[in-house]
Short mmCIF file of C-alpha atoms and ligand atoms in Angstrom, two decimals:
data_model
loop_
_atom_site.label_atom_id
_atom_site.label_comp_id
_atom_site.label_asym_id
_atom_site.label_seq_id
_atom_site.Cartn_x
_atom_site.Cartn_y
_atom_site.Cartn_z
CA MET A 1 75.45 97.75 68.95
CA THR A 2 78.94 98.04 70.46
CA TYR A 3 81.86 95.63 70.28
CA ALA A 4 83.28 93.89 73.29
CA ALA A 5 87.00 93.36 73.72
CA PRO A 6 87.53 91.38 76.91
CA LEU A 7 91.12 91.24 78.06
CA PRO A 8 92.83 88.55 80.14
CA GLU A 9 94.48 89.29 83.45
CA ARG A 10 97.75 87.85 82.21
CA GLY A 11 99.39 88.83 78.94
CA THR A 12 97.16 91.88 78.96
CA PHE A 13 99.45 94.06 76.89
CA ASP A 14 99.73 91.67 73.93
CA ALA A 15 96.00 90.95 74.06
CA TRP A 16 95.22 94.67 74.04
CA ARG A 17 97.51 95.26 71.05
CA ILE A 18 95.87 92.51 69.02
CA ALA A 19 92.36 93.70 69.88
CA ALA A 20 93.17 97.38 69.24
CA ARG A 21 94.74 96.57 65.86
CA ARG A 22 91.72 94.47 64.92
CA ALA A 23 89.23 97.14 65.99
CA ILE A 24 91.02 99.96 64.21
CA SER A 25 91.47 97.87 61.07
CA HIS A 26 87.66 97.71 60.94
CA ALA A 27 87.38 101.44 61.76
CA ILE A 28 85.51 100.73 64.98
CA ALA A 29 85.26 104.07 66.74
CA PRO A 30 86.31 104.38 70.40
CA ALA A 31 82.70 105.05 71.40
CA ASP A 32 81.67 101.70 69.90
CA LEU A 33 84.19 99.62 71.77
CA GLU A 34 83.76 98.30 75.26
CA TRP A 35 86.99 97.08 76.73
CA SER A 36 85.63 95.53 79.85
CA GLY A 37 83.68 93.19 77.57
CA ALA A 38 81.27 92.51 80.35
CA GLY A 39 78.29 93.80 78.37
CA GLY A 40 77.68 97.12 80.10
CA LEU A 41 74.81 99.41 79.22
CA PHE A 42 74.64 98.30 75.63
CA ALA A 43 74.32 94.98 73.93
CA THR A 44 77.70 93.91 72.61
CA ARG A 45 79.11 91.57 70.04
CA PRO A 46 82.64 90.20 69.73
CA LEU A 47 85.25 91.80 67.51
CA PRO A 48 85.48 90.37 64.00
CA PRO A 49 87.62 87.21 63.86
CA GLU A 50 90.09 88.64 61.30
CA ASP A 51 91.83 92.00 60.83
CA GLY A 52 90.06 94.38 58.45
CA PRO A 53 91.52 96.14 55.41
CA HIS A 54 92.89 99.20 57.20
CA GLN A 55 96.37 98.76 58.64
CA VAL A 56 97.51 101.23 61.25
CA LEU A 57 101.09 102.37 61.60
CA VAL A 58 101.86 102.93 65.26
CA PRO A 59 104.72 105.20 66.32
CA GLN A 60 107.26 103.64 68.68
CA GLY A 61 106.53 106.32 71.29
CA PHE A 62 102.96 105.12 71.52
CA VAL A 63 103.96 101.47 71.98
CA HIS A 64 106.34 102.54 74.72
CA LEU A 65 103.73 104.59 76.51
CA ALA A 66 101.03 101.94 76.10
CA SER A 67 103.32 99.19 77.42
CA SER A 68 103.42 101.10 80.67
CA VAL A 69 99.90 102.55 80.92
CA ILE A 70 98.34 99.14 80.36
CA TRP A 71 99.40 97.98 83.86
CA HIS A 72 97.64 100.84 85.64
CA SER A 73 94.60 99.96 87.73
CA ASP A 74 92.49 102.76 86.19
CA PRO A 75 89.58 100.93 84.47
CA GLU A 76 89.62 103.51 81.69
CA ARG A 77 93.20 102.85 80.61
CA PHE A 78 92.35 100.58 77.66
CA ALA A 79 89.80 103.01 76.28
CA LEU A 80 92.14 105.97 76.73
CA LEU A 81 94.89 104.20 74.85
CA TYR A 82 92.49 103.28 72.09
CA GLN A 83 91.35 106.88 71.83
CA ALA A 84 94.97 107.95 71.44
CA LEU A 85 95.53 105.30 68.80
CA TRP A 86 92.39 106.37 66.95
CA ARG A 87 93.49 109.98 66.92
CA LEU A 88 97.03 109.11 65.87
CA ASP A 89 95.64 107.10 63.00
CA ARG A 90 93.47 110.00 61.93
CA HIS A 91 96.14 112.63 62.56
CA GLU A 92 93.84 114.41 65.00
CA GLY A 93 96.12 116.66 67.05
CA THR A 94 99.00 115.29 69.12
CA PRO A 95 97.45 112.82 71.56
CA LEU A 96 100.82 111.75 72.97
CA SER A 97 101.98 115.22 73.86
CA GLN A 98 101.87 116.59 77.40
CA ALA A 99 100.11 119.63 75.93
CA ASP A 100 97.12 117.46 75.03
CA PRO A 101 94.80 116.54 77.93
CA LEU A 102 94.72 112.91 76.77
CA GLY A 103 98.49 112.78 76.43
CA ARG A 104 98.91 114.36 79.86
CA ARG A 105 96.66 111.79 81.44
CA LEU A 106 98.43 108.90 79.73
CA HIS A 107 101.84 110.15 80.83
CA LEU A 108 100.59 110.49 84.39
CA LEU A 109 99.31 106.91 84.36
CA ALA A 110 102.66 105.71 82.96
CA LYS A 111 104.50 107.61 85.68
CA ASN A 112 102.37 106.00 88.38
CA VAL A 113 103.10 102.58 86.96
CA GLY A 114 106.82 103.29 86.85
CA ARG A 115 106.74 104.35 90.48
CA ASP A 116 104.80 101.27 91.48
CA ILE A 117 107.33 98.99 89.79
CA HIS A 118 110.15 100.83 91.46
CA LYS A 119 108.49 100.37 94.86
CA MET A 120 108.05 96.68 94.17
CA HIS A 121 111.74 96.29 93.42
CA ALA A 122 112.62 98.11 96.61
CA PHE A 123 110.09 96.62 99.00
CA VAL A 124 109.53 92.98 98.11
CA ARG A 125 110.95 90.92 100.97
CA PHE A 126 111.58 87.27 100.24
CA ARG A 127 111.59 84.57 102.87
CA GLU A 128 113.33 81.28 102.40
CA CYS A 129 111.14 78.18 102.11
CA PRO A 130 112.20 74.53 102.32
CA ALA A 131 113.91 73.58 99.06
CA LYS A 132 112.50 70.82 96.85
CA GLY A 133 115.72 70.20 94.96
CA PRO A 134 119.15 71.73 94.66
CA ARG A 135 117.82 75.28 94.10
CA ARG A 136 116.98 77.48 97.08
CA ARG A 137 113.34 78.58 97.25
CA PHE A 138 111.94 81.91 98.33
CA ALA A 139 108.49 83.40 98.58
CA ALA A 140 107.17 86.91 99.12
CA TRP A 141 103.85 88.62 99.54
CA PHE A 142 103.44 92.05 98.00
CA GLU A 143 100.54 94.42 97.45
CA PRO A 144 101.22 96.66 94.47
CA GLU A 145 98.91 99.55 93.82
CA HIS A 146 98.62 98.73 90.11
CA ASN A 147 98.86 95.55 88.04
CA THR A 148 102.61 95.70 88.06
CA LEU A 149 103.60 92.17 89.01
CA GLU A 150 104.00 91.11 85.40
CA PRO A 151 106.24 93.95 84.20
CA GLY A 152 107.98 94.14 87.58
CA SER A 153 108.98 90.48 87.78
CA THR A 154 111.57 90.39 85.01
CA PHE A 155 113.86 92.36 87.29
CA PHE A 156 113.71 89.58 89.91
CA ALA A 157 114.14 86.92 87.23
CA LYS A 158 117.43 88.50 86.20
CA ARG A 159 118.64 89.23 89.67
CA PHE A 160 117.69 85.94 91.29
CA ALA A 161 118.16 83.68 88.30
CA ASP A 162 119.85 80.95 90.28
CA MET A 163 117.06 80.37 92.77
CA ASP A 164 113.38 79.53 92.62
CA TRP A 165 110.94 82.09 93.96
CA MET A 166 107.37 83.21 93.90
CA ILE A 167 105.75 86.56 94.51
CA ALA A 168 102.10 86.40 95.49
CA THR A 169 99.91 89.48 95.14
CA PRO A 170 96.17 89.96 95.61
CA ARG A 171 95.65 89.78 91.81
CA LEU A 172 98.30 87.50 90.38
CA THR A 173 101.12 85.19 91.34
CA ALA A 174 104.55 85.14 89.72
CA GLN A 175 106.42 81.85 89.80
CA PHE A 176 110.07 81.44 88.85
CA GLU A 177 111.18 77.83 88.62
CA ASP A 178 114.26 76.42 86.92
CA GLY A 179 114.81 79.71 85.17
CA LYS A 180 111.27 79.99 83.79
CA LEU A 181 108.95 82.80 84.79
CA THR A 182 105.20 82.12 84.70
CA PHE A 183 102.15 83.88 86.06
CA GLY A 184 99.18 82.24 87.71
CA PRO A 185 95.95 83.38 89.27
CA ALA A 186 95.93 85.07 92.64
CA ALA A 187 96.42 82.66 95.48
CA PRO A 188 95.38 83.34 99.06
CA ARG A 189 98.09 85.12 100.97
CA PRO A 190 100.64 82.36 101.68
CA ASP A 191 101.64 81.45 105.18
CA LEU A 192 105.24 82.44 104.85
CA PRO A 193 107.72 80.87 107.21
CA ASP A 194 109.26 83.00 109.87
CA ASP A 195 112.61 84.09 108.72
CA ALA A 196 115.53 84.52 111.04
CA SER A 197 116.74 87.33 108.84
CA GLU A 198 113.44 89.12 109.38
CA SER A 199 113.95 89.68 113.06
CA LEU A 200 117.49 90.62 112.22
CA TRP A 201 116.24 93.26 109.81
CA ALA A 202 113.99 94.59 112.52
CA THR A 203 116.75 94.67 115.11
CA TYR A 204 119.08 96.26 112.65
CA PHE A 205 116.54 98.91 111.78
CA ALA A 206 115.85 99.66 115.43
CA ASN A 207 119.56 100.01 116.03
CA ILE A 208 120.21 102.43 113.26
CA PHE A 209 117.10 104.42 114.02
CA ASN A 210 118.24 107.77 115.30
CA PRO A 211 115.27 109.75 116.58
CA ALA A 212 117.19 113.00 116.39
CA ARG A 213 117.51 112.59 112.66
CA ILE A 214 114.00 111.65 111.70
CA LYS A 215 112.87 113.29 108.52
CA LEU A 216 109.33 112.08 108.33
CA ASP A 217 108.49 113.56 104.96
CA ALA A 218 111.56 112.10 103.32
CA MET A 219 110.83 108.77 104.97
CA ARG A 220 107.27 108.72 103.76
CA SER A 221 108.09 109.71 100.24
CA GLU A 222 110.81 107.07 99.98
CA MET A 223 108.87 104.38 101.75
CA PRO A 224 105.15 105.17 101.59
CA LYS A 225 103.17 104.03 104.56
CA LYS A 226 101.12 101.51 102.66
CA TYR A 227 104.22 99.32 102.24
CA TRP A 228 105.16 99.40 105.87
CA LYS A 229 102.96 96.54 106.94
CA ASN A 230 104.82 94.00 104.81
CA LEU A 231 108.30 95.17 105.68
CA PRO A 232 109.82 93.53 108.72
CA GLU A 233 112.04 96.50 109.48
CA THR A 234 109.24 99.04 109.43
CA ARG A 235 106.90 97.23 111.77
CA LEU A 236 108.77 99.01 114.54
CA ILE A 237 108.34 102.48 113.10
CA PRO A 238 105.08 103.52 114.79
CA ASP A 239 106.40 102.56 118.23
CA MET A 240 109.73 104.12 117.59
CA LEU A 241 108.12 107.32 116.39
CA LYS A 242 105.89 107.47 119.44
CA ASP A 243 108.97 107.30 121.61
CA ALA A 244 111.14 109.50 119.39
CA GLU A 245 110.83 112.81 121.17
CA ALA A 246 111.36 111.30 124.58
CA ARG A 247 114.36 109.43 123.22
CA VAL A 248 115.90 112.59 121.85
CA GLN A 249 115.54 114.18 125.28
CA ARG A 250 116.99 111.14 126.99
CA MET A 251 119.90 111.21 124.54
CA HIS A 252 120.60 114.84 125.31
CA ALA A 253 120.27 114.27 129.04
CA ALA A 254 122.68 111.35 128.87
CA GLY A 255 125.11 113.34 126.77
CA ALA A 256 124.55 110.80 124.03
CA SER A 257 124.95 113.43 121.38
CA GLN A 258 128.63 113.09 122.23
CA VAL A 259 128.55 109.80 120.44
CA ARG A 260 130.18 106.89 122.18
CA PRO A 261 132.87 105.59 119.86
CA GLY A 262 131.68 102.64 117.86
CA SER A 263 128.24 102.73 119.38
CA ALA A 264 126.29 103.41 116.26
CA ALA A 265 126.08 99.89 114.85
CA ILE A 266 125.99 100.42 111.12
CA SER A 267 125.31 104.07 110.78
CA THR A 268 122.43 105.31 108.72
CA ARG A 269 124.91 107.43 106.87
CA TYR A 270 126.87 104.39 105.77
CA ARG A 271 123.71 103.05 104.26
CA ALA A 272 122.78 106.39 102.75
CA ALA A 273 126.21 106.61 101.22
CA MET A 274 125.64 103.27 99.49
CA PRO A 275 124.87 103.98 95.87
CA GLN A 276 122.41 101.15 95.51
CA ALA A 277 120.00 99.55 97.88
CA MET A 278 120.85 96.15 99.19
CA PRO A 279 119.27 93.40 97.15
CA PRO A 280 116.11 92.35 98.97
CA THR A 281 117.29 88.84 99.77
CA ASP A 282 120.70 89.87 100.98
CA THR A 283 120.68 88.61 104.49
CA LEU A 284 122.28 90.94 106.90
CA PRO A 285 125.20 89.04 108.42
CA GLU A 286 124.79 88.35 112.11
CA THR A 287 128.44 87.97 112.95
CA LEU A 288 131.79 89.21 111.75
CA ASP A 289 132.50 85.74 110.45
CA GLN A 290 129.28 85.66 108.45
CA ALA A 291 130.19 89.04 107.00
CA ARG A 292 133.59 87.67 105.99
CA THR A 293 132.01 84.63 104.35
CA ALA A 294 129.59 86.84 102.44
CA ALA A 295 132.40 89.15 101.33
CA LEU A 296 134.24 86.20 99.79
CA THR A 297 131.64 86.07 97.02
CA CYS A 298 131.19 89.83 96.72
CA ARG A 299 130.36 91.07 93.23
CA ARG A 300 129.38 94.60 94.14
CA CYS A 301 131.86 96.05 91.65
CA ALA A 302 134.01 94.78 88.82
CA LEU A 303 137.24 94.45 90.82
CA CYS A 304 136.36 90.90 91.85
CA GLU A 305 136.69 89.81 88.22
CA ALA A 306 140.45 90.25 87.98
CA ALA A 307 141.54 89.93 91.60
CA THR A 308 142.52 86.54 93.02
CA GLN A 309 140.36 86.78 96.10
CA THR A 310 138.64 89.02 98.60
CA VAL A 311 141.13 90.17 101.21
CA TRP A 312 139.14 90.49 104.41
CA GLY A 313 140.48 92.19 107.52
CA SER A 314 142.52 90.31 110.07
CA GLY A 315 143.27 90.62 113.75
CA SER A 316 141.23 90.66 116.90
CA GLY A 317 137.45 90.66 116.56
CA ASP A 318 137.13 92.95 119.56
CA ALA A 319 140.02 95.23 118.71
CA ALA A 320 140.04 98.67 120.25
CA LEU A 321 141.93 100.03 117.26
CA MET A 322 141.03 99.46 113.63
CA ILE A 323 143.61 100.36 111.02
CA VAL A 324 142.26 100.91 107.53
CA GLY A 325 144.46 100.91 104.45
CA GLU A 326 143.51 101.48 100.84
CA GLN A 327 143.31 98.11 99.13
CA PRO A 328 145.29 94.86 99.03
CA GLY A 329 148.46 94.89 96.96
CA ASP A 330 149.95 92.14 94.83
CA GLN A 331 151.10 89.97 97.74
CA GLU A 332 147.97 90.53 99.79
CA ASP A 333 145.91 89.47 96.78
CA LEU A 334 147.86 86.21 96.52
CA THR A 335 147.94 85.37 100.22
CA GLY A 336 144.48 86.68 101.12
CA ARG A 337 145.86 88.66 104.09
CA PRO A 338 146.15 92.44 104.44
CA PHE A 339 149.45 94.25 104.83
CA VAL A 340 151.85 91.37 104.18
CA GLY A 341 153.80 93.08 101.35
CA PRO A 342 156.30 95.97 101.37
CA ALA A 343 153.77 98.55 102.63
CA GLY A 344 152.78 96.08 105.33
CA GLN A 345 156.41 95.89 106.48
CA VAL A 346 156.57 99.66 106.87
CA LEU A 347 153.37 99.53 108.89
CA GLN A 348 154.61 96.65 111.07
CA GLN A 349 157.85 98.49 111.82
CA ALA A 350 155.95 101.64 112.76
CA MET A 351 153.58 99.63 114.95
CA THR A 352 156.48 98.01 116.78
CA ALA A 353 158.17 101.39 117.23
CA ALA A 354 154.90 102.85 118.55
CA GLY A 355 154.43 99.99 121.01
CA VAL A 356 151.12 98.98 119.52
CA ASP A 357 149.91 95.64 120.82
CA THR A 358 149.02 93.86 117.56
CA GLY A 359 146.69 91.54 119.47
CA LYS A 360 144.42 94.52 120.01
CA VAL A 361 144.26 95.67 116.43
CA TRP A 362 142.07 94.93 113.42
CA LEU A 363 143.87 95.52 110.10
CA THR A 364 141.77 96.00 107.04
CA ASN A 365 141.31 97.94 103.81
CA ALA A 366 138.76 100.33 102.37
CA VAL A 367 138.54 98.15 99.26
CA LYS A 368 138.75 94.39 99.56
CA HIS A 369 139.93 93.48 96.07
CA PHE A 370 143.24 94.32 94.40
CA LYS A 371 142.90 96.81 91.56
CA PHE A 372 145.80 96.65 89.16
CA THR A 373 146.94 97.03 85.60
CA PRO A 374 149.15 94.31 84.06
CA ARG A 375 152.59 95.45 82.91
CA GLY A 376 154.57 92.50 81.52
CA LYS A 377 154.62 89.96 84.31
CA GLN A 378 153.86 92.57 86.93
CA ARG A 379 150.57 93.78 88.26
CA LEU A 380 150.78 97.48 89.00
CA HIS A 381 148.65 99.06 91.68
CA VAL A 382 145.83 101.33 90.47
CA THR A 383 144.02 103.57 92.95
CA PRO A 384 140.41 102.45 93.37
CA ASP A 385 137.88 104.97 92.17
CA ARG A 386 135.14 106.57 94.20
CA THR A 387 132.45 104.12 93.13
CA GLU A 388 134.56 101.13 94.10
CA VAL A 389 135.23 102.65 97.50
CA GLU A 390 131.54 103.40 97.94
CA GLN A 391 130.52 99.89 96.99
CA CYS A 392 133.03 98.41 99.40
CA ARG A 393 131.81 100.62 102.26
CA TRP A 394 129.19 98.00 102.84
CA TRP A 395 131.89 95.61 104.08
CA LEU A 396 133.88 98.22 105.93
CA GLY A 397 130.67 99.32 107.66
CA LEU A 398 130.04 95.75 108.77
CA GLU A 399 133.57 95.39 110.12
CA LEU A 400 133.11 98.61 112.08
CA ALA A 401 129.70 97.54 113.30
CA PHE A 402 130.78 94.15 114.57
CA ILE A 403 134.19 95.10 115.95
CA ARG A 404 133.17 98.49 117.31
CA PRO A 405 136.71 99.82 117.63
CA LYS A 406 137.19 102.74 119.97
CA VAL A 407 139.40 104.42 117.39
CA THR A 408 139.97 104.00 113.69
CA LEU A 409 143.23 104.95 112.03
CA ALA A 410 142.80 105.77 108.35
CA LEU A 411 145.96 105.41 106.30
CA GLY A 412 145.96 107.60 103.22
CA ALA A 413 143.32 109.51 101.30
CA THR A 414 141.29 106.52 100.10
CA ALA A 415 140.89 105.11 103.60
CA ALA A 416 140.12 108.56 105.00
CA PHE A 417 137.41 109.05 102.40
CA ALA A 418 135.99 105.57 102.95
CA VAL A 419 135.69 106.00 106.70
CA THR A 420 134.69 109.66 106.94
CA GLY A 421 133.12 110.47 103.57
CA ASN A 422 135.48 113.46 103.40
CA ASP A 423 137.73 113.53 100.32
CA ALA A 424 139.67 116.70 101.14
CA PRO A 425 143.47 116.50 100.57
CA LEU A 426 145.31 114.54 103.20
CA ALA A 427 148.28 116.74 104.10
CA ALA A 428 146.22 119.21 106.15
CA ARG A 429 144.26 116.43 107.84
CA ARG A 430 147.14 114.20 108.99
CA ALA A 431 147.30 113.72 112.77
CA THR A 432 143.85 115.20 113.23
CA VAL A 433 140.78 113.37 114.50
CA GLU A 434 137.60 113.43 112.42
CA GLN A 435 134.24 111.82 112.95
CA GLY A 436 133.65 108.70 110.90
CA LEU A 437 130.44 107.88 109.09
CA HIS A 438 129.96 105.29 111.83
CA GLU A 439 130.23 108.20 114.28
CA GLY A 440 133.41 107.03 115.97
CA PRO A 441 136.69 109.00 116.01
CA VAL A 442 139.04 108.59 113.06
CA LEU A 443 142.66 109.59 113.18
CA ILE A 444 144.23 110.31 109.82
CA SER A 445 147.77 109.37 108.84
CA TRP A 446 150.04 108.66 105.90
CA HIS A 447 149.70 105.53 103.90
CA PRO A 448 152.86 103.37 104.20
CA ALA A 449 153.04 102.99 100.39
CA TYR A 450 153.20 106.78 100.11
CA ILE A 451 156.14 106.73 102.54
CA LEU A 452 157.88 104.13 100.39
CA ARG A 453 157.43 106.30 97.31
CA LEU A 454 159.19 109.31 98.87
CA SER A 455 162.59 109.43 97.19
CA ASP A 456 164.13 111.93 99.57
CA PRO A 457 165.45 109.88 102.54
CA VAL A 458 164.95 112.80 104.92
CA ALA A 459 161.33 113.23 103.91
CA GLN A 460 160.85 109.48 104.08
CA ASN A 461 162.24 109.26 107.62
CA ARG A 462 160.09 112.15 108.71
CA ALA A 463 156.99 110.50 107.32
CA ARG A 464 157.88 107.20 109.02
CA ASP A 465 158.22 109.04 112.33
CA GLU A 466 154.90 110.74 111.78
CA LEU A 467 153.19 107.44 111.06
CA THR A 468 154.70 106.06 114.26
CA GLN A 469 153.48 109.07 116.23
CA ASP A 470 149.99 108.68 114.80
CA LEU A 471 149.94 104.98 115.63
CA ARG A 472 151.05 105.72 119.18
CA ALA A 473 148.38 108.40 119.55
CA ALA A 474 145.64 106.23 118.08
CA PHE A 475 146.55 103.28 120.28
CA ALA A 476 146.67 105.45 123.39
CA LEU A 477 143.27 106.90 122.52
CA ALA A 478 141.88 103.43 121.96
CA GLN A 479 143.22 102.25 125.32
CA GLY A 480 141.77 105.24 127.11
N1 LIG B 1 148.32 98.64 101.00
C1 LIG B 1 147.12 98.70 101.64
O1 LIG B 1 146.49 99.74 101.73
N2 LIG B 1 146.66 97.59 102.16
C2 LIG B 1 147.28 96.44 102.10
O2 LIG B 1 146.74 95.46 102.60
C3 LIG B 1 148.52 96.40 101.45
C4 LIG B 1 149.02 97.51 100.89
#
């Protein structure tokens, strides 16, 4: 007679732990335990109602491994874990080691589960539903390969704590309401509302899709095909792939490999350069103004904590020339406008001297929050670090995508790095044109604050003249 240990679909891990402890405390051998509990080949009886005399001491490594393996869809997972526990208890070999066939198999299952959870975090796409109260509501349909909704949902609960949402899967439904996460039985695939942002995702994806750069293997390994059907942006992939070769030829024939300035929408490389994927519910702004509004509440890095406000770019929304500085200074932080302080005055003077029509310019910064260190009553400028610049590229990329300037003028090393991805020293690059990550031309020049720091008046005048020359050249290029 074997014992049956049926396990629930929800709370499976805790239920397995209790049942395994009970079985081992009664020295029930793995061969005498049927985890499905459905009464297979042999007649079964339930586990004893109380723990037996033998207490098992479980190493932490096993609990860790089991807490992952348990969510795999392999029907043997419970039995395999129990076998490992049995052997650990009896000191039979090293069942958790990769050198042991059982250990190897368990680690492989755990790895698959980890991957599945990772894919869920990357590929769940929420759609907004009508709200019932003050909290916004979202719903998503997802088809994980394993039973990963339960372990995978805590991530969403943390990230989207201030909204209600549900994720339906073929096996289980996760519901997050008023800050409480619960799991219910599988519901039929919900009829999710059409989402304006969905077609936007698709359009966006089609725009950034560059057939000449397709790396199918990389694409498939990052975004396996089985997820494509539920991702709005990938619905276009098969058609785009079909047309890819012809498009590459058309691009060559049209000379499109000489990229039209500003034509690339948000370049794939801007996205690739972003250290973390966009949160799934981040709606891609549809206009420059929407991007500005979104940037006002940006928390992509820690600079927002101390700064007064986001300093968004200013100027003409269809400027031919975009001028990018480093970050707002003290006065910019207080007024919310770029280049209004001492460095801004140097820039304004150089623009006037260069005959730049300010109505045709967009002025902005690589980083949108002021980074400083307090010194007495003063706030002293601190150069933003690489991560901060990379985080803020999201906003700079949107400004470039919506404004589509013909030319971008990068002032100083931070701006040059933000726009081109190249962090080589500035002196040798000044007055040269490089290709930006958005694929448009980028002229490099001095930062006005650097000019102000030059103590030698001769050197300072020379640098002012050079900035003026660069502005003149950039504006002429933009006009042409
Ligand atoms: N320096 C910059 O780079 N940008 C500003 O807006 C002000 C000073």
